[in-house]
Coordinates of N, CA, C and O in Angstrom, one line a residue:
M1 N 10.2 16.8 6.2 CA 11.0 16.4 5.6 C 11.0 15.4 7.3 O 11.2 15.3 7.4
V2 N 11.0 13.6 6.4 CA 11.3 13.6 7.1 C 12.6 11.7 6.3 O 12.9 11.5 4.8
E3 N 13.9 11.5 7.5 CA 15.0 11.0 6.9 C 14.7 9.9 7.1 O 13.9 9.1 8.2
M4 N 14.7 8.5 5.8 CA 15.0 6.4 6.5 C 16.7 6.8 6.3 O 17.3 7.0 4.7
N5 N 17.4 6.4 6.8 CA 18.8 5.4 6.7 C 18.7 4.4 6.2 O 18.1 3.3 6.7
C6 N 18.6 3.5 4.5 CA 18.5 2.4 4.1 C 21.0 1.7 4.3 O 21.5 2.7 3.5
V7 N 20.4 0.8 4.7 CA 22.1 0.0 4.2 C 21.7 -1.2 4.0 O 21.3 -2.1 4.3
Y8 N 22.8 -1.5 3.3 CA 22.9 -3.1 1.9 C 23.7 -4.4 3.2 O 25.2 -3.2 3.1
E9 N 23.2 -5.3 3.4 CA 23.9 -5.9 4.0 C 24.6 -6.5 4.1 O 25.2 -7.9 4.3
G10 N 24.6 -7.1 2.2 CA 24.7 -8.5 1.9 C 23.3 -9.1 0.9 O 23.0 -9.2 1.4
D11 N 23.5 -9.3 0.1 CA 22.8 -11.6 0.1 C 22.1 -10.4 -0.6 O 20.7 -11.5 -0.4
L12 N 22.1 -9.3 -1.4 CA 19.7 -8.7 -1.5 C 19.8 -8.1 -0.2 O 17.5 -8.5 -1.3
H13 N 19.8 -7.7 1.0 CA 19.5 -7.9 1.9 C 20.0 -5.9 1.7 O 20.8 -6.7 2.5
C14 N 18.5 -5.3 2.2 CA 18.8 -4.0 2.7 C 18.3 -4.0 4.6 O 17.0 -4.8 4.5
Q15 N 18.5 -3.5 4.8 CA 17.7 -2.1 6.6 C 17.4 -1.4 6.2 O 18.7 -0.5 5.9
A16 N 15.7 -0.7 6.5 CA 15.9 0.5 6.5 C 15.7 0.8 7.7 O 14.5 0.0 8.7
T17 N 15.8 2.0 8.5 CA 15.3 2.3 10.0 C 14.9 3.9 9.5 O 14.8 4.9 8.6
H18 N 13.0 4.0 10.0 CA 12.8 5.1 9.8 C 13.6 6.3 11.0 O 13.4 5.6 12.1
G19 N 13.8 7.6 10.7 CA 14.5 8.5 11.6 C 14.1 8.8 13.0 O 14.5 8.2 13.5
P20 N 13.1 9.7 12.3 CA 12.0 10.0 13.5 C 12.2 8.5 14.3 O 11.3 9.2 15.7
S21 N 11.5 6.8 14.3 CA 11.3 6.6 15.1 C 11.9 5.8 15.5 O 12.0 4.9 16.6
G22 N 12.8 5.0 15.0 CA 13.8 4.9 14.6 C 13.4 2.9 13.9 O 13.8 1.8 14.5
S23 N 12.2 2.7 14.9 CA 11.7 1.6 13.0 C 12.7 1.1 12.4 O 13.0 2.0 11.8
V24 N 11.9 -0.1 12.4 CA 13.7 -1.0 10.9 C 12.6 -1.7 10.1 O 12.0 -3.0 10.9
I25 N 13.1 -1.7 8.7 CA 12.7 -2.8 8.0 C 12.8 -3.3 7.6 O 14.7 -2.9 6.5
S26 N 13.4 -5.0 7.2 CA 14.4 -5.6 6.3 C 13.9 -6.0 5.1 O 12.1 -5.8 4.9
T27 N 14.6 -6.2 3.8 CA 13.9 -6.1 2.3 C 15.1 -7.0 2.2 O 16.0 -7.5 2.5
D28 N 14.3 -7.6 1.1 CA 14.7 -9.3 -0.1 C 14.5 -8.9 -1.3 O 13.4 -8.6 -1.4
A29 N 15.8 -9.2 -1.9 CA 15.0 -9.3 -3.3 C 13.7 -10.7 -3.6 O 14.6 -11.4 -2.9
P30 N 13.1 -10.5 -4.2 CA 12.0 -11.0 -4.6 C 13.1 -13.0 -5.0 O 13.4 -12.7 -5.7
K31 N 12.1 -13.8 -5.1 CA 12.1 -14.8 -5.3 C 12.1 -14.8 -7.2 O 13.6 -16.1 -7.9
D32 N 11.9 -13.9 -7.9 CA 11.9 -13.7 -9.0 C 13.1 -13.0 -9.4 O 13.1 -12.8 -10.8
N33 N 13.8 -12.7 -9.2 CA 14.4 -11.1 -9.5 C 16.2 -12.2 -8.6 O 16.8 -11.1 -8.0
Q34 N 16.3 -13.3 -8.6 CA 18.2 -13.5 -7.7 C 17.9 -13.7 -6.2 O 18.7 -13.8 -5.5
G35 N 16.6 -12.8 -5.2 CA 16.9 -13.3 -4.2 C 15.6 -14.9 -3.6 O 15.7 -15.0 -3.8
R36 N 15.6 -14.6 -2.7 CA 15.4 -16.2 -1.4 C 14.2 -15.6 -1.2 O 13.4 -15.6 -0.1
G37 N 13.4 -14.2 -1.0 CA 12.4 -13.8 -1.0 C 12.1 -13.6 0.5 O 10.3 -14.7 1.2
E38 N 13.1 -13.2 1.7 CA 12.6 -13.8 3.5 C 12.1 -12.4 4.0 O 12.2 -12.6 4.9
A39 N 11.6 -11.5 3.2 CA 11.4 -10.5 3.8 C 10.7 -9.4 2.2 O 10.3 -10.4 1.1
F40 N 10.2 -8.7 3.2 CA 9.3 -7.4 1.2 C 9.9 -7.2 1.0 O 11.7 -6.9 1.0
S41 N 10.2 -7.6 -1.0 CA 11.0 -7.2 -1.9 C 10.8 -5.2 -1.5 O 9.7 -4.7 -1.0
P42 N 10.9 -4.0 -2.5 CA 11.5 -3.2 -2.3 C 9.4 -2.7 -3.3 O 9.2 -1.5 -2.5
T43 N 9.1 -3.3 -3.9 CA 8.3 -3.1 -4.4 C 7.1 -3.5 -4.1 O 5.7 -3.8 -4.4
D44 N 7.1 -5.2 -2.5 CA 6.6 -5.3 -2.1 C 6.1 -4.3 -1.1 O 5.0 -5.0 -0.9
L45 N 6.7 -4.0 -0.9 CA 6.5 -2.5 -0.1 C 5.6 -1.5 -0.4 O 4.7 0.0 0.5
M46 N 5.6 -1.9 -1.4 CA 5.3 -0.4 -2.8 C 3.5 -0.5 -2.2 O 2.9 0.2 -1.9
G47 N 3.3 -1.4 -2.8 CA 2.0 -2.6 -2.5 C 1.4 -1.9 -1.7 O 0.4 -1.8 -0.4
A48 N 2.2 -2.5 -0.3 CA 1.8 -2.4 1.0 C 1.2 -0.6 1.2 O 1.2 -0.2 2.8
A49 N 2.5 -0.2 1.2 CA 2.4 1.4 1.3 C 1.2 2.2 1.0 O 0.7 2.8 1.5
L50 N 1.2 1.3 -0.4 CA -0.6 2.0 -1.2 C -1.7 0.9 0.0 O -2.9 2.4 0.4
G51 N -2.3 0.4 0.4 CA -3.3 -0.5 1.5 C -3.0 0.3 2.6 O -4.2 0.9 3.0
T52 N -1.5 0.8 3.2 CA -1.6 1.2 4.4 C -2.6 2.7 4.1 O -2.9 3.3 5.5
C53 N -1.7 3.4 4.0 CA -1.7 4.4 3.1 C -4.0 5.2 2.9 O -4.5 5.9 3.0
M54 N -4.0 3.8 2.0 CA -5.6 3.4 1.6 C -6.5 3.7 3.0 O -7.2 4.8 3.5
L55 N -6.6 3.3 4.4 CA -6.4 2.6 5.5 C -6.8 3.6 6.6 O -6.8 4.5 6.9
T56 N -4.9 4.9 6.5 CA -5.5 5.9 7.2 C -5.6 6.6 6.1 O -6.2 7.6 7.8
I57 N -5.1 7.0 5.4 CA -6.3 7.9 4.9 C -7.9 8.1 5.6 O -9.0 9.0 5.6
M58 N -8.9 6.9 5.5 CA -10.1 6.1 4.9 C -9.9 6.8 7.1 O -10.9 6.7 7.2
G59 N -9.1 6.1 8.0 CA -9.5 6.9 9.3 C -8.8 8.2 10.1 O -9.9 8.7 10.6
I60 N -8.6 8.8 9.0 CA -8.0 10.3 9.9 C -10.1 10.9 9.3 O -10.7 10.7 10.0
Y61 N -10.0 9.8 7.5 CA -11.8 10.6 7.6 C -12.9 9.8 8.4 O -13.3 10.7 9.3
A62 N -12.7 8.7 9.2 CA -13.8 8.5 9.5 C -13.2 8.7 11.2 O -14.5 9.4 12.1
R63 N -12.3 9.3 12.3 CA -11.5 10.0 13.1 C -12.7 11.4 13.0 O -13.4 11.7 14.2
R64 N -12.8 11.5 11.7 CA -13.2 12.7 11.3 C -14.7 12.3 11.9 O -15.7 14.0 12.4
H65 N -15.1 12.1 11.2 CA -16.8 11.6 10.9 C -17.2 11.2 12.3 O -18.6 10.8 12.2
E66 N -16.9 10.5 13.0 CA -17.6 9.5 14.2 C -17.5 8.0 13.0 O -18.4 8.0 14.0
I67 N -17.0 7.8 12.8 CA -17.0 6.6 12.1 C -17.2 5.1 12.2 O -15.8 5.3 12.3
N68 N -16.7 4.5 12.9 CA -15.8 3.2 13.3 C -15.4 2.6 12.0 O -16.5 1.4 11.5
L69 N -14.6 2.7 12.4 CA -14.0 1.1 11.3 C -12.2 0.3 11.7 O -12.2 -0.2 10.4
S70 N -13.7 -0.4 12.8 CA -12.0 -1.2 13.2 C -12.3 -2.4 12.4 O -13.0 -2.8 12.6
G71 N -12.0 -3.3 12.5 CA -11.0 -4.4 12.0 C -11.1 -4.1 10.3 O -11.2 -4.9 9.6
A72 N -10.9 -2.9 9.7 CA -11.3 -3.2 8.2 C -10.2 -3.7 7.7 O -9.1 -3.3 8.0
S73 N -10.2 -3.4 6.2 CA -8.3 -4.0 5.6 C -8.7 -3.9 4.5 O -9.1 -3.6 3.7
A74 N -6.7 -4.3 3.8 CA -6.7 -3.9 2.3 C -6.0 -4.7 2.1 O -4.6 -5.8 2.5
K75 N -6.3 -5.8 1.0 CA -5.5 -7.1 1.0 C -4.6 -6.3 -0.7 O -5.3 -5.7 -1.4
V76 N -3.9 -6.1 -1.5 CA -4.0 -5.9 -1.7 C -2.7 -7.3 -2.7 O -1.5 -7.9 -2.5
A77 N -2.4 -7.1 -4.3 CA -1.8 -7.7 -5.1 C -0.9 -7.4 -6.2 O -1.8 -6.2 -6.2
K78 N 0.1 -7.2 -6.0 CA 1.2 -6.4 -7.4 C 1.7 -8.2 -8.4 O 2.0 -8.5 -8.4
D79 N 1.4 -7.0 -9.5 CA 1.6 -8.4 -10.3 C 2.9 -7.4 -11.9 O 2.5 -5.9 -12.0
M80 N 3.7 -7.8 -11.4 CA 5.6 -8.1 -12.7 C 4.6 -7.7 -13.4 O 4.0 -8.2 -14.6
T81 N 6.0 -5.9 -14.3 CA 5.9 -6.0 -15.8 C 7.8 -6.3 -16.1 O 7.9 -5.6 -15.8
A82 N 7.4 -7.0 -17.2 CA 9.9 -7.0 -17.9 C 9.2 -5.9 -18.6 O 10.3 -5.5 -19.1
T83 N 8.4 -5.0 -19.1 CA 7.9 -4.4 -21.0 C 7.4 -3.2 -20.2 O 6.3 -2.7 -19.8
P84 N 8.1 -2.0 -20.2 CA 9.6 -1.9 -21.4 C 10.9 -2.1 -20.4 O 11.6 -3.0 -20.8
V85 N 10.4 -1.8 -18.8 CA 11.7 -2.4 -18.0 C 11.4 -3.4 -17.0 O 9.9 -3.2 -16.7
R86 N 11.6 -4.2 -16.5 CA 11.3 -4.8 -14.9 C 10.5 -3.7 -14.0 O 11.4 -2.6 -13.6
R87 N 8.9 -3.7 -13.9 CA 8.6 -2.5 -12.7 C 7.0 -3.4 -12.7 O 6.8 -4.1 -13.1
I88 N 6.5 -2.4 -12.1 CA 5.3 -2.8 -11.2 C 4.5 -2.4 -12.8 O 4.3 -1.2 -12.9
G89 N 3.8 -3.5 -12.7 CA 1.9 -3.3 -13.9 C 1.7 -3.6 -13.3 O 0.7 -2.2 -13.8
K90 N 0.8 -3.5 -11.8 CA -0.1 -3.4 -12.1 C -0.1 -3.8 -10.6 O -0.1 -4.3 -9.8
L91 N -0.9 -3.2 -9.5 CA -1.6 -2.6 -7.8 C -3.1 -3.4 -8.2 O -4.5 -2.3 -9.0
T92 N -3.9 -4.4 -8.0 CA -4.7 -4.9 -7.1 C -5.3 -4.7 -5.4 O -4.5 -5.9 -5.4
V93 N -5.6 -3.5 -5.5 CA -6.4 -3.5 -4.3 C -8.5 -3.5 -3.2 O -9.1 -3.0 -4.6
V94 N -8.3 -4.5 -2.4 CA -9.7 -5.0 -2.3 C -9.6 -4.6 -1.4 O -9.0 -5.6 0.1
V95 N -10.1 -3.8 -0.4 CA -10.5 -3.2 0.9 C -11.8 -3.8 1.2 O -13.3 -3.5 1.0
R96 N -11.5 -4.5 3.2 CA -13.1 -5.1 3.7 C -13.6 -3.6 4.0 O -12.4 -3.7 5.2
M97 N -14.7 -3.2 4.2 CA -14.8 -2.1 5.3 C -15.8 -2.8 6.0 O -16.8 -3.8 5.7
P98 N -15.9 -2.6 7.5 CA -17.3 -2.8 8.6 C -18.1 -2.7 7.6 O -18.8 -1.8 7.2
A99 N -19.9 -3.8 7.1 CA -21.4 -3.4 6.6 C -21.9 -2.5 7.8 O -22.6 -1.8 7.1
A100 N -21.2 -1.7 9.1 CA -22.1 -0.9 9.6 C -22.0 0.4 9.2 O -22.5 0.5 9.9
V101 N -21.0 0.7 8.9 CA -20.3 1.7 7.4 C -21.8 2.4 7.2 O -22.7 1.3 6.3
A102 N -22.5 3.3 7.5 CA -24.0 3.8 6.4 C -23.3 4.1 5.4 O -22.3 4.6 4.2
P103 N -24.0 3.8 4.8 CA -24.4 3.9 3.1 C -24.4 5.4 2.4 O -22.9 5.6 1.6
D104 N -24.4 6.1 3.3 CA -24.0 7.4 3.1 C -22.9 8.2 3.3 O -22.1 8.8 3.1
Q105 N -22.1 7.2 4.2 CA -21.0 7.4 4.8 C -19.7 6.5 3.6 O -18.6 7.0 3.2
R106 N -20.2 5.7 2.2 CA -18.9 4.4 2.0 C -18.8 5.3 0.7 O -16.9 5.5 0.7
K107 N -19.3 6.3 0.3 CA -18.7 7.6 -1.1 C -17.7 8.0 -0.1 O -15.9 8.7 -1.2
P108 N -17.6 9.1 0.5 CA -16.7 10.1 1.2 C -15.3 8.8 1.4 O -14.8 9.7 1.1
L109 N -16.1 8.2 2.3 CA -15.2 7.4 2.3 C -14.3 6.6 0.6 O -12.4 6.8 1.3
E110 N -14.5 5.8 -0.1 CA -13.9 5.9 -1.1 C -13.1 6.2 -1.6 O -11.9 6.3 -2.0
S111 N -13.4 7.7 -2.2 CA -12.4 8.7 -2.4 C -11.5 10.1 -1.7 O -10.9 9.4 -1.8
A112 N -11.8 9.6 -0.1 CA -10.9 9.4 0.7 C -9.4 8.7 -0.1 O -8.4 9.0 0.1
A113 N -9.9 6.7 0.9 CA -9.0 6.0 -0.1 C -8.1 6.5 -1.2 O -7.0 6.2 -1.5
L114 N -8.8 6.8 -2.1 CA -7.8 7.4 -3.0 C -7.2 8.2 -4.1 O -6.5 9.1 -3.8
A115 N -7.7 9.1 -2.8 CA -7.5 10.8 -2.7 C -5.8 10.3 -1.7 O -5.0 11.4 -1.8
C116 N -5.1 9.0 -0.8 CA -4.3 8.7 -0.1 C -3.2 9.1 -1.2 O -2.7 9.0 -2.5
P117 N -2.3 10.2 -0.6 CA -0.6 9.9 -1.4 C 0.0 9.2 -1.7 O 0.8 10.1 -3.5
V118 N -0.3 7.9 -1.8 CA 0.7 6.4 -1.8 C 0.1 7.0 -3.6 O 0.8 6.2 -4.1
Y119 N -1.5 6.4 -3.8 CA -2.6 6.3 -4.6 C -1.5 7.4 -5.6 O -1.4 7.1 -6.6
Q120 N -2.2 8.6 -5.5 CA -1.3 10.1 -6.1 C -0.4 9.9 -6.7 O -0.1 10.6 -7.9
S121 N 0.6 9.7 -5.7 CA 1.7 8.8 -6.5 C 3.1 8.0 -7.6 O 3.4 8.4 -7.7
L122 N 2.0 7.4 -7.4 CA 1.9 6.0 -9.1 C 2.5 6.7 -9.7 O 1.1 7.5 -10.2
H123 N 2.7 6.2 -10.9 CA 2.7 6.3 -11.7 C 2.5 5.9 -12.4 O 0.8 4.6 -12.6
P124 N 1.4 7.3 -13.8 CA 0.9 6.9 -14.1 C 0.5 5.2 -14.8 O -1.3 4.8 -16.0
E125 N 1.3 5.5 -15.7 CA 2.0 3.5 -16.6 C 0.7 1.8 -15.2 O 1.1 1.4 -15.9
I126 N 1.2 3.1 -14.4 CA 0.6 1.3 -13.0 C -0.8 0.9 -13.1 O -1.5 1.7 -12.4
Q127 N -0.9 0.1 -13.3 CA -2.5 -0.1 -13.7 C -2.6 -0.2 -12.1 O -2.4 -0.7 -11.3
K128 N -3.4 0.2 -11.6 CA -4.8 0.2 -10.7 C -6.0 -0.1 -10.5 O -6.9 0.3 -11.1
E129 N -6.7 -1.1 -9.5 CA -7.4 -1.0 -9.9 C -8.0 -1.4 -8.3 O -7.7 -2.0 -7.0
V130 N -9.1 -1.1 -7.6 CA -9.3 -0.9 -5.8 C -10.5 -0.9 -5.6 O -11.9 -1.4 -6.8
K131 N -11.5 -2.7 -5.0 CA -12.6 -2.1 -5.7 C -12.9 -2.6 -3.9 O -11.7 -2.8 -2.6
F132 N -14.2 -2.0 -3.6 CA -14.9 -1.7 -1.8 C -16.1 -3.0 -1.4 O -17.0 -3.6 -2.4
E133 N -15.3 -3.4 -0.3 CA -16.4 -4.9 0.1 C -16.8 -4.0 1.4 O -16.3 -3.8 1.8
Y134 N -18.3 -4.4 1.8 CA -18.6 -4.1 2.9 C -19.3 -6.0 3.5 O -19.9 -6.0 3.3
V135 N -19.3 -5.6 4.6 CA -18.9 -7.2 5.2 C -19.2 -7.1 7.2 O -18.2 -5.6 7.6

């Protein structure tokens, strides 16, 4: 179990502290929902969690198989919907991988990314579009 302590600071700002490390992040409501968009919104963090989780799980696979993933990145776009309630409607992820990754290692890396806990935890009604590019 990992604890995170969250505090409402007022004016739609919150601060979350990661129990084990003491690392702190701040959130703000997005501009389209009464906030100023001065920090990640809680739903932005979900998108960031997906991108970083995919990269981390690929990194674990890569470490085990001695594949260099330095420079890999993920760009996540989040689309909100208001139907039936305000929620994340779609997450689009573009994962950019080094071109030097051997063709026979690409599919296992992509499978690892799609097995990440965040991807697997997302509600089935959230559309997920993932594209892998080797550059």
